[in-house]
Coordinates of C-alpha atoms and ligand atoms in Angstrom, one line a residue:
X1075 CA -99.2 9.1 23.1
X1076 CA -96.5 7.4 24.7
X1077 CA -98.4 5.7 26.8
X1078 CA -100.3 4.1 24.1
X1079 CA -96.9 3.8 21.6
X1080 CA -95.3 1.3 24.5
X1081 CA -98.0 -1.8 24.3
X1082 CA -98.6 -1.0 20.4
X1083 CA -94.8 -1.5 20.0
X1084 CA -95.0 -4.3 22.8
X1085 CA -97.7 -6.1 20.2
X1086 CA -95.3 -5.1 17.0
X1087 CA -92.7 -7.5 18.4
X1088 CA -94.9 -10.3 19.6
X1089 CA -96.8 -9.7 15.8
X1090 CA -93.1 -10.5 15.0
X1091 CA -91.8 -12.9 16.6
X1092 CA -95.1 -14.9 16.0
X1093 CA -95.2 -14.3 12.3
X1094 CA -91.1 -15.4 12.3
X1095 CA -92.0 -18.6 14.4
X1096 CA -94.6 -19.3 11.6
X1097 CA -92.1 -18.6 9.1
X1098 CA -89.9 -20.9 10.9
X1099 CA -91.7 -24.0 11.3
X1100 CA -92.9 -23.3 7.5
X1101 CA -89.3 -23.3 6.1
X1102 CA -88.3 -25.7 8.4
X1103 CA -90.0 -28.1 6.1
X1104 CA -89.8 -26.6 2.9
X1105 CA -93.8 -26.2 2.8
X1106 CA -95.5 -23.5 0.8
X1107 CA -98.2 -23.0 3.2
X1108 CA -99.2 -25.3 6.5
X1109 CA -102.0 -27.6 5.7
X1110 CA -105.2 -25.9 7.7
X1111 CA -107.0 -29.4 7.5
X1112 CA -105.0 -30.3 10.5
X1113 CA -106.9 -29.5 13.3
X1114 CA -106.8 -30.4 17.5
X1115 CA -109.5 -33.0 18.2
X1116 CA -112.0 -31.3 20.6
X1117 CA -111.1 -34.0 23.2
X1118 CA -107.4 -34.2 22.1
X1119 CA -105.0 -34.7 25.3
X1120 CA -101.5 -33.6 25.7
X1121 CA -99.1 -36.7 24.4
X1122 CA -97.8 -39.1 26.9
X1123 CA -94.2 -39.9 25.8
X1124 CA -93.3 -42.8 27.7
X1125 CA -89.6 -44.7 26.0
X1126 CA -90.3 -42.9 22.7
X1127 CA -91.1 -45.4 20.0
X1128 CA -92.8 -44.8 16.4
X1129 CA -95.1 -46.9 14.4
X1130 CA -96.5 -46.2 11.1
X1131 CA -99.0 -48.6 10.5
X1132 CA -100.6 -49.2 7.0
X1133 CA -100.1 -45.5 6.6
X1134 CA -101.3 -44.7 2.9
X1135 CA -100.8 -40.4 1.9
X1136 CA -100.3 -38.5 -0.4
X1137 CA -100.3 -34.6 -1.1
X1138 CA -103.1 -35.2 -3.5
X1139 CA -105.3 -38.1 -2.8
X1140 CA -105.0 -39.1 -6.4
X1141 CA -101.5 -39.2 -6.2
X1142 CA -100.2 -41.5 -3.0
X1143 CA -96.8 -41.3 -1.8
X1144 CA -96.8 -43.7 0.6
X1145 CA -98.4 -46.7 0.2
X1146 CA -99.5 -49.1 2.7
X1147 CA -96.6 -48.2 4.8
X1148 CA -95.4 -50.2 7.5
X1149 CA -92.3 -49.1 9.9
X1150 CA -91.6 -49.3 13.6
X1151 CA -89.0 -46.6 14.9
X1152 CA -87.7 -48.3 17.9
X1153 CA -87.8 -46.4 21.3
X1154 CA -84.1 -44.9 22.3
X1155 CA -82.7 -46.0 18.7
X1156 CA -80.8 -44.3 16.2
X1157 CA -83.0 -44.5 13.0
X1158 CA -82.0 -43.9 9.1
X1159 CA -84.1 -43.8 6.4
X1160 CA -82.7 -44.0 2.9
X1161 CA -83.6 -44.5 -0.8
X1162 CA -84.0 -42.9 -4.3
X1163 CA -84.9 -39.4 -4.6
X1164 CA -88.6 -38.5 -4.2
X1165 CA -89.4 -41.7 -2.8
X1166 CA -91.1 -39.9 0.3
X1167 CA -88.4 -40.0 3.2
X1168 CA -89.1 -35.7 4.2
X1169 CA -92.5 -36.8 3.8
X1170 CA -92.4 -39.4 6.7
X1171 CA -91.2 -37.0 9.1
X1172 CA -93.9 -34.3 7.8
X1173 CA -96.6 -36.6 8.8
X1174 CA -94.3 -37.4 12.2
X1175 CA -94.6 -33.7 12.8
X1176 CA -98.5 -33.8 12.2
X1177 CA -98.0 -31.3 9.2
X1178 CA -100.9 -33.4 7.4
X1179 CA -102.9 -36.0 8.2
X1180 CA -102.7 -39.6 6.5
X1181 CA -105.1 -40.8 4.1
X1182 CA -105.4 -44.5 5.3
X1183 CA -104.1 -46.2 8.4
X1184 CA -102.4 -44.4 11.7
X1185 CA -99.3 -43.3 12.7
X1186 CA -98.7 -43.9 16.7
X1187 CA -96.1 -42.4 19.0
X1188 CA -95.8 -44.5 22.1
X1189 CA -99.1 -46.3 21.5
X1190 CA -101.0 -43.2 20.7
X1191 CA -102.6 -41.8 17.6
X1192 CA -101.1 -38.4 16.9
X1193 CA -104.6 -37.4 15.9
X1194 CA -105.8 -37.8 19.4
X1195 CA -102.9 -36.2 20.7
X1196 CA -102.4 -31.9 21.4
X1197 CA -100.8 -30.7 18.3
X1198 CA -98.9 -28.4 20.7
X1199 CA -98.0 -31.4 22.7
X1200 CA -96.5 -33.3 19.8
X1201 CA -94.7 -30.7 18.3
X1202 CA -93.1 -29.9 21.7
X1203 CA -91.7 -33.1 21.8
X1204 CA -90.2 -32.9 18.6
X1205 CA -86.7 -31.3 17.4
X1206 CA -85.6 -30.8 14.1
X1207 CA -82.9 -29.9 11.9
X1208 CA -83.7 -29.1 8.7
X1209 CA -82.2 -29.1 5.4
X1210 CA -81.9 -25.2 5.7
X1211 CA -82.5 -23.6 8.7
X1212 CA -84.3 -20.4 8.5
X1213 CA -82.4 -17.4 11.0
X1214 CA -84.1 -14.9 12.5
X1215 CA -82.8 -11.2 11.9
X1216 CA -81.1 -11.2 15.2
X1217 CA -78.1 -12.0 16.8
X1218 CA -76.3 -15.7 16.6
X1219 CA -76.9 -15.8 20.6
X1220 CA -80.5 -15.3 19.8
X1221 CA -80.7 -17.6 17.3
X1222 CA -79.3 -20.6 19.3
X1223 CA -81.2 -19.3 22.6
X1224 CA -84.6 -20.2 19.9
X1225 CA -84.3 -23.5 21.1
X1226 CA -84.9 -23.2 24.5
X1227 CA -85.4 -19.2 25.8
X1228 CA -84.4 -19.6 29.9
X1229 CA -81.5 -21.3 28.5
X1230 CA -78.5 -19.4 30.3
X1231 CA -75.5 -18.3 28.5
X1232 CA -72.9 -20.3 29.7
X1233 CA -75.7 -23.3 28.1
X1234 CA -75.8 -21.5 24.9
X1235 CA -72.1 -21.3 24.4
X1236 CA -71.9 -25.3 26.0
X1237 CA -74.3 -26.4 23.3
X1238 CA -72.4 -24.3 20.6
X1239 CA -69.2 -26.2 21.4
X1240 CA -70.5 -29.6 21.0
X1241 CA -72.3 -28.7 17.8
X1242 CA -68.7 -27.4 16.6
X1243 CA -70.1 -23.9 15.8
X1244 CA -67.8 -21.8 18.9
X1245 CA -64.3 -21.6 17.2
X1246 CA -66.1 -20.5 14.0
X1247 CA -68.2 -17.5 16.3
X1248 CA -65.3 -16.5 17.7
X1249 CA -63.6 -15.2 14.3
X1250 CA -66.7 -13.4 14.0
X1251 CA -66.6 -9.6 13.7
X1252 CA -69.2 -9.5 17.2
X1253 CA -68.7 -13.2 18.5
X1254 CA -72.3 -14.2 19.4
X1255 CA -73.3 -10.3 19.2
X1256 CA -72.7 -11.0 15.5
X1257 CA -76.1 -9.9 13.9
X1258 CA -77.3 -12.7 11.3
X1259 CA -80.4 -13.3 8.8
X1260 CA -81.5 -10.6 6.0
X1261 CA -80.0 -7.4 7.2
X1262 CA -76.8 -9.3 8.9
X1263 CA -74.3 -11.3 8.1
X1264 CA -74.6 -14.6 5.6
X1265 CA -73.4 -16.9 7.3
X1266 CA -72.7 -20.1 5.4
X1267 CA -74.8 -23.7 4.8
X1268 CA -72.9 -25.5 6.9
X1269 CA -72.8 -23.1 9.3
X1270 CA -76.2 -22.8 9.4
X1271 CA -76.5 -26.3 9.8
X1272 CA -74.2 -26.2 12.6
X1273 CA -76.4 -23.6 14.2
X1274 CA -79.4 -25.8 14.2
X1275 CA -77.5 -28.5 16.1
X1276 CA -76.8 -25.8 18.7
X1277 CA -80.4 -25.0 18.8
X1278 CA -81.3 -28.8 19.1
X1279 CA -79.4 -29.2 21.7
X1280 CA -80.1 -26.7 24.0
X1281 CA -84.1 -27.7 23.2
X1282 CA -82.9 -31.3 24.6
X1283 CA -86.4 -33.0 23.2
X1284 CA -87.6 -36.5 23.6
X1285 CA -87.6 -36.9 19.2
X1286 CA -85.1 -35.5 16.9
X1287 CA -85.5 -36.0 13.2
X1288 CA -82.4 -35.0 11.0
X1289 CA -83.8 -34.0 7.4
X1290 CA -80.7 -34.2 5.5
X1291 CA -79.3 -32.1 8.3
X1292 CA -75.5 -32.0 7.7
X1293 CA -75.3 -31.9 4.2
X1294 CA -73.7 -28.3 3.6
X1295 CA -70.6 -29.4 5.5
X1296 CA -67.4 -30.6 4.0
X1297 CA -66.5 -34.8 5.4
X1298 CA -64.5 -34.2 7.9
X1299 CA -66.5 -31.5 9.9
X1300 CA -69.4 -33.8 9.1
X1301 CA -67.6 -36.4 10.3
X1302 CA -66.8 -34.9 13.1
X1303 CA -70.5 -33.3 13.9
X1304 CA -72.1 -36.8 13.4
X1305 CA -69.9 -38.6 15.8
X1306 CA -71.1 -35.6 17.8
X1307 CA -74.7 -36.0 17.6
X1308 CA -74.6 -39.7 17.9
X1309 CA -72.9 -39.8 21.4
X1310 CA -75.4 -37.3 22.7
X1311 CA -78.1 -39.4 21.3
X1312 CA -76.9 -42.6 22.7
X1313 CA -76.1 -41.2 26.4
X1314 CA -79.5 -39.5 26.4
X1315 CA -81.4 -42.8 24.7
X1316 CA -83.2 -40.7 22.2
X1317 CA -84.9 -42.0 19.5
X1318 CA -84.2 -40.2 16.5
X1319 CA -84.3 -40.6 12.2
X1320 CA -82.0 -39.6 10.0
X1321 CA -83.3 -38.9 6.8
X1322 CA -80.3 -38.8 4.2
X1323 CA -78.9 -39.3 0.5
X1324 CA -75.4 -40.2 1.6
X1325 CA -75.1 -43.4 3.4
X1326 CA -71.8 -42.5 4.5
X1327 CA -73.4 -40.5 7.3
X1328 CA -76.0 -43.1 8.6
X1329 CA -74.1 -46.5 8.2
X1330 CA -73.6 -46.6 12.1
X1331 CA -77.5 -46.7 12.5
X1332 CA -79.1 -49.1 14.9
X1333 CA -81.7 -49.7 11.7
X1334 CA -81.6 -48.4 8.5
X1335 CA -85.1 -48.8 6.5
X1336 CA -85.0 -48.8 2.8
X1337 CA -88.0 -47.0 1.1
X1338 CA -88.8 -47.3 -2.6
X1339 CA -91.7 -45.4 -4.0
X1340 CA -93.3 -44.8 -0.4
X1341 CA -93.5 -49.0 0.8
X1342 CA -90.2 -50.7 2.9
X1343 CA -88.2 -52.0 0.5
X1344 CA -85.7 -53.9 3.0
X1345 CA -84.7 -53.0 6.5
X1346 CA -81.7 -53.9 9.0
X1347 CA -78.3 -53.0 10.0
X1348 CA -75.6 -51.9 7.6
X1349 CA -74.0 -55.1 7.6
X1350 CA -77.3 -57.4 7.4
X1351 CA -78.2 -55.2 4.1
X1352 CA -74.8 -55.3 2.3
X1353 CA -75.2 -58.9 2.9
X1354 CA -78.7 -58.9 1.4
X1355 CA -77.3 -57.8 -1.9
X1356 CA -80.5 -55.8 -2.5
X1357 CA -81.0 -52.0 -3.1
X1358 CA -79.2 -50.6 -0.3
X1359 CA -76.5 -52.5 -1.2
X1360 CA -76.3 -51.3 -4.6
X1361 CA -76.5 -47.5 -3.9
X1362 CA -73.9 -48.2 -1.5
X1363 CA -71.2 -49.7 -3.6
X1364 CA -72.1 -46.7 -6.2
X1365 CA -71.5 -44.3 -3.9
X1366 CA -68.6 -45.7 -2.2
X1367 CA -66.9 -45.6 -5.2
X1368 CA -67.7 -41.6 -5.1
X1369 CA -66.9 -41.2 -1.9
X1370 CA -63.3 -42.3 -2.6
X1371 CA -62.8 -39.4 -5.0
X1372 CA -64.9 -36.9 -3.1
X1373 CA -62.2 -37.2 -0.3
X1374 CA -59.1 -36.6 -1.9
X1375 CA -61.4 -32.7 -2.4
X1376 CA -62.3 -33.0 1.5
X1377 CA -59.5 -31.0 2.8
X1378 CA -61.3 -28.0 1.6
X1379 CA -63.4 -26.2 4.4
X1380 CA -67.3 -25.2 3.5
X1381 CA -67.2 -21.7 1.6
X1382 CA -68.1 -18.9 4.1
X1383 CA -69.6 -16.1 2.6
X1384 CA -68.8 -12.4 2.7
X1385 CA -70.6 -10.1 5.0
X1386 CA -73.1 -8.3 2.9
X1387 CA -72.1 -4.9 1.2
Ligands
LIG1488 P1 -85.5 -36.3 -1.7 O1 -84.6 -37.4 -1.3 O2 -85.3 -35.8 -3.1 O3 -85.5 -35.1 -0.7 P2 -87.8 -37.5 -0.5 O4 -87.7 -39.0 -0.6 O5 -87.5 -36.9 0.8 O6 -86.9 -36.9 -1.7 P3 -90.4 -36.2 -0.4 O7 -89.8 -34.8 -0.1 O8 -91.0 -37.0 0.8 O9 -89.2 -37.2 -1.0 O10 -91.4 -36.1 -1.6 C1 -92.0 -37.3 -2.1 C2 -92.9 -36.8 -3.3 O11 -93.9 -35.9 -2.9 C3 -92.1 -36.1 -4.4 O12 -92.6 -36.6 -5.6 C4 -92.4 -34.7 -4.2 O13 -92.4 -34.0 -5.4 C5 -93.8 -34.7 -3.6 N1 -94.1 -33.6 -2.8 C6 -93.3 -33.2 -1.7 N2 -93.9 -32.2 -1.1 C7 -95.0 -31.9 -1.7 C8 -96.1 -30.9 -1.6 N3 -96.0 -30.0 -0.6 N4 -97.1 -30.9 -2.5 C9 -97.1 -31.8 -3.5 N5 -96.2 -32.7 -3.7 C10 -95.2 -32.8 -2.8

């Protein structure tokens, strides 16, 4: 019997671990179930990331065929660059980086990373290359050391607590009851949003990939430790060359961008720097000056730190 007991419970935890992977990658986009329709092509070969750039080309999708989303989309993400996209709510920014991510296929047209049709490419390979922070970041019922080490296992600890620090997560550990023993997820502590978020950054960074998509990715924290974060992330980025997006709401956080593409109702509305669309006087333009003039009350509130939550009774 205990013979048998040691693989059966060998097999629980894998059973696990696999089903909480699924789970991840599932919440990580907010989907209800993974699209099955996406399938390896029988001759599909492991991608070939060379610099790293990104081409939608007269991509046309939508989650229903009747109902398109994107239409006749056409945007190059530049290889190395720092990428935003922005615009009105529901006007298919997550959805960019869900196709990106080869969670469903287009309808029309191709999407191409460094030349190559993801649908020719390894799912497995793809998704490799890719890192993400989500809007919420699903935690396993671990501990916080476990759930940093996710992004890259043979990472040693010294790299876990290194990659902490730079995603401004360490000094918050510390004042936890167990530092990075501190158990988290269902049965452990709640840990807040922006912590969370924080948490993802870690894991991001110790995964190191060639593409990192940021899906509204710090916007749990209060301004100045997003400030702080992004200024962060973007000097990692640069001294790596990474090409990444940025999808977000608040301009605030992607005005720096090397290119900032403006979507309405799933085609490019306008595209360019910060300065080269405020000059344009189109769309970006006005949901900038609206928010700026939000942003000027929102940080007489900023000194305020993000709520942490209680441990659980
Ligand atoms: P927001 O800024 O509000 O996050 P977004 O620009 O990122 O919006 P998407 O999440 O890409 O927008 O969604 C675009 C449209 O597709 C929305 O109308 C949304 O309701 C719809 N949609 C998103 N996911 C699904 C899904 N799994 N099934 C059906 N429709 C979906």
């Amino acid at each position: 019997v205990f013979q048998l007991s040691v693989p059966l419970n060998f097999l629980g935890s894998v059973y696990r671990e696999l089903r909480q992977s699924l789970l991840d990658m599932e919440t990580l986009f907010n989907l209800q179930k993974v699209n099955v329709a996406v399938k390896n092509k029988a001759d599909a070969k492991p991608l070939l990331l060379t610099a790293g750039e990104l081409k939608f080309e007269n991509v046309t999708f939508g989650y229903r065929p009747d109902r398109p989303i994107l239409k006749n989309l056409n945007l190059t993400i530049p290889a190395g660059q720092k990428v935003a996209i922005v615009g009105p709510s529901g006007c298919g920014k997550s959805t960019i980086l869900r196709l990106l991510f080869r969670f469903y296929d287009v309808q029309e047209g191709r999407i191409l990373v460094d030349g190559q049709d993801i649908r020719d490419v390894s799912i497995d390979s793809l998704r490799k290359a890719i890192g993400v922070v989500p809007q919420d970041t699903p935690l396993f019922n671990n501990t916080i050391e476990h759930n940093i080490r996710y992004g890259n296992l043979e990472a040693t600890d010294e790299q876990v607590i290194e990659a902490s620090k730079r995603a401004r997560l360490h000094d918050t550990i510390s004042h936890f009851p167990d530092g990075y023993g501190t158990m988290v997820g269902e049965r452990g502590m709640m840990i807040s949003g922006g912590e969370k978020q924080r948490l993802a950054v870690s894991r991001l960074i110790l995964k190191d990939p060639p593409l990192l998509f940021f899906d509204e990715a710090t916007s749990a924290l209060d301004t100045h430790t997003e400030q702080a974060l992004l200024s962060q992330i973007s000097s990692i980025l640069k001294e790596k060359k990474r090409t990444s997006v940025f999808v977000a709401h608040r301009l605030r956080t992607i005005y720096d961008s090397d290119l900032i593409i403006v979507l309405k109702a799933g085609s490019v509305a306008e595209s360019g720097t910060h300065e080269q669309l405020v000059d344009r006087a189109g769309l970006y333009s006005e949901l900038w000056s609206a928010q700026e003039t939000l942003f000027s009350d929102e940080v007489e509130e900023s000194s305020k730190e993000d709520t942490t939550e209680s441990l659980k009774p």
